[in-house]
Amino acid sequence: VMAASPPVDEVGALKGRMAGALLEVVGGAERGGIVVREGRETSSRELDERLGTGCVVRELERDAGRVRYELVSGAGPREGWVS
């Protein structure tokens, strides 16, 4: 996922630094989007739907490389946690 112009890795990890920033999902196209989890922990339940490439999300919280977001536009869960 990408904000203004931060670095982006191949799997769509969020690299922006500003809470509240709008981010675009740029990874996961070959897998149908990026995995979204219900909670902060990587062991929390994986949601059935992935966050689609090209979505725009608002960053709500960041913790240990994980980001809680709300969907602004595009296909995917309305909110969740991504890496």
PDB file of C-alpha atoms in Angstrom:
ATOM      1  CA  VAL A   1       0.000   0.000   0.000  1.00  0.00           C
ATOM      2  CA  MET A   2       1.255   3.454  -0.681  1.00  0.00           C
ATOM      3  CA  ALA A   3       0.878   6.977   0.746  1.00  0.00           C
ATOM      4  CA  ALA A   4       2.157  10.143  -0.915  1.00  0.00           C
ATOM      5  CA  SER A   5       5.429   8.516  -2.069  1.00  0.00           C
ATOM      6  CA  PRO A   6       6.782   6.191   0.589  1.00  0.00           C
ATOM      7  CA  PRO A   7       8.630   3.026  -0.364  1.00  0.00           C
ATOM      8  CA  VAL A   8       6.437   0.021  -1.134  1.00  0.00           C
ATOM      9  CA  ASP A   9       7.439  -3.638  -0.997  1.00  0.00           C
ATOM     10  CA  GLU A  10       6.249  -6.366  -3.366  1.00  0.00           C
ATOM     11  CA  VAL A  11       3.477  -7.735  -1.154  1.00  0.00           C
ATOM     12  CA  GLY A  12       1.835  -4.389  -0.531  1.00  0.00           C
ATOM     13  CA  ALA A  13       3.187  -3.780   2.970  1.00  0.00           C
ATOM     14  CA  LEU A  14       2.396  -0.326   4.250  1.00  0.00           C
ATOM     15  CA  LYS A  15       5.465   1.864   4.460  1.00  0.00           C
ATOM     16  CA  GLY A  16       3.861   5.309   5.038  1.00  0.00           C
ATOM     17  CA  ARG A  17       4.525   7.098   8.320  1.00  0.00           C
ATOM     18  CA  MET A  18       1.460   9.308   8.892  1.00  0.00           C
ATOM     19  CA  ALA A  19      -1.599   8.063  10.803  1.00  0.00           C
ATOM     20  CA  GLY A  20      -4.721   9.159   8.941  1.00  0.00           C
ATOM     21  CA  ALA A  21      -2.897   9.068   5.615  1.00  0.00           C
ATOM     22  CA  LEU A  22      -4.699   7.827   2.533  1.00  0.00           C
ATOM     23  CA  LEU A  23      -2.928   4.783   1.151  1.00  0.00           C
ATOM     24  CA  GLU A  24      -3.333   2.920  -2.140  1.00  0.00           C
ATOM     25  CA  VAL A  25      -3.014  -0.857  -2.245  1.00  0.00           C
ATOM     26  CA  VAL A  26      -0.370  -1.679  -4.847  1.00  0.00           C
ATOM     27  CA  GLY A  27       0.483  -5.272  -3.958  1.00  0.00           C
ATOM     28  CA  GLY A  28      -1.244  -8.612  -4.047  1.00  0.00           C
ATOM     29  CA  ALA A  29      -2.547  -8.467  -7.630  1.00  0.00           C
ATOM     30  CA  GLU A  30      -1.339 -11.994  -8.393  1.00  0.00           C
ATOM     31  CA  ARG A  31      -3.134 -13.306  -5.277  1.00  0.00           C
ATOM     32  CA  GLY A  32      -6.413 -11.400  -5.572  1.00  0.00           C
ATOM     33  CA  GLY A  33      -5.404  -8.707  -3.073  1.00  0.00           C
ATOM     34  CA  ILE A  34      -3.758  -8.635   0.327  1.00  0.00           C
ATOM     35  CA  VAL A  35      -4.772 -10.614   3.402  1.00  0.00           C
ATOM     36  CA  VAL A  36      -6.870  -8.765   5.992  1.00  0.00           C
ATOM     37  CA  ARG A  37      -7.083  -9.925   9.594  1.00  0.00           C
ATOM     38  CA  GLU A  38      -9.734  -9.207  12.190  1.00  0.00           C
ATOM     39  CA  GLY A  39      -7.267  -8.172  14.895  1.00  0.00           C
ATOM     40  CA  ARG A  40      -3.805  -6.770  15.349  1.00  0.00           C
ATOM     41  CA  GLU A  41      -2.138 -10.133  15.962  1.00  0.00           C
ATOM     42  CA  THR A  42      -0.934 -12.141  12.977  1.00  0.00           C
ATOM     43  CA  SER A  43      -2.653 -15.118  14.595  1.00  0.00           C
ATOM     44  CA  SER A  44      -6.061 -13.397  14.537  1.00  0.00           C
ATOM     45  CA  ARG A  45      -8.773 -14.637  12.185  1.00  0.00           C
ATOM     46  CA  GLU A  46      -8.132 -14.020   8.479  1.00  0.00           C
ATOM     47  CA  LEU A  47     -11.175 -12.388   6.858  1.00  0.00           C
ATOM     48  CA  ASP A  48     -12.811 -14.172   3.915  1.00  0.00           C
ATOM     49  CA  GLU A  49     -12.314 -11.221   1.564  1.00  0.00           C
ATOM     50  CA  ARG A  50      -8.957  -9.689   0.591  1.00  0.00           C
ATOM     51  CA  LEU A  51      -8.216  -6.005   0.173  1.00  0.00           C
ATOM     52  CA  GLY A  52      -8.108  -5.471  -3.585  1.00  0.00           C
ATOM     53  CA  THR A  53      -5.234  -3.975  -5.518  1.00  0.00           C
ATOM     54  CA  GLY A  54      -6.052  -0.336  -6.312  1.00  0.00           C
ATOM     55  CA  CYS A  55      -8.163   0.220  -3.168  1.00  0.00           C
ATOM     56  CA  VAL A  56      -7.715   3.408  -1.217  1.00  0.00           C
ATOM     57  CA  VAL A  57      -7.716   3.100   2.581  1.00  0.00           C
ATOM     58  CA  ARG A  58      -7.280   5.489   5.507  1.00  0.00           C
ATOM     59  CA  GLU A  59      -4.688   4.475   8.097  1.00  0.00           C
ATOM     60  CA  LEU A  60      -6.257   4.444  11.575  1.00  0.00           C
ATOM     61  CA  GLU A  61      -3.517   2.893  13.681  1.00  0.00           C
ATOM     62  CA  ARG A  62      -0.043   1.400  13.297  1.00  0.00           C
ATOM     63  CA  ASP A  63       1.582  -1.177  15.567  1.00  0.00           C
ATOM     64  CA  ALA A  64       4.719  -3.270  15.006  1.00  0.00           C
ATOM     65  CA  GLY A  65       4.540  -3.095  11.215  1.00  0.00           C
ATOM     66  CA  ARG A  66       0.775  -3.756  11.117  1.00  0.00           C
ATOM     67  CA  VAL A  67      -1.802  -1.171  10.084  1.00  0.00           C
ATOM     68  CA  ARG A  68      -5.485  -0.896  10.973  1.00  0.00           C
ATOM     69  CA  TYR A  69      -7.378   0.766   8.138  1.00  0.00           C
ATOM     70  CA  GLU A  70     -10.838   1.805   6.964  1.00  0.00           C
ATOM     71  CA  LEU A  71     -11.803   1.403   3.315  1.00  0.00           C
ATOM     72  CA  VAL A  72     -12.300   4.639   1.369  1.00  0.00           C
ATOM     73  CA  SER A  73     -12.812   3.171  -2.115  1.00  0.00           C
ATOM     74  CA  GLY A  74     -12.441  -0.121  -3.935  1.00  0.00           C
ATOM     75  CA  ALA A  75     -13.175  -3.750  -3.094  1.00  0.00           C
ATOM     76  CA  GLY A  76     -12.475  -5.364   0.254  1.00  0.00           C
ATOM     77  CA  PRO A  77     -13.435  -5.447   3.914  1.00  0.00           C
ATOM     78  CA  ARG A  78     -14.586  -2.088   5.356  1.00  0.00           C
ATOM     79  CA  GLU A  79     -11.883  -2.275   8.003  1.00  0.00           C
ATOM     80  CA  GLY A  80      -9.221  -4.589   9.326  1.00  0.00           C
ATOM     81  CA  TRP A  81      -5.523  -5.114   9.929  1.00  0.00           C
ATOM     82  CA  VAL A  82      -2.877  -5.654   7.229  1.00  0.00           C
ATOM     83  CA  SER A  83       0.907  -6.106   7.107  1.00  0.00           C
TER      84      SER A  83
END
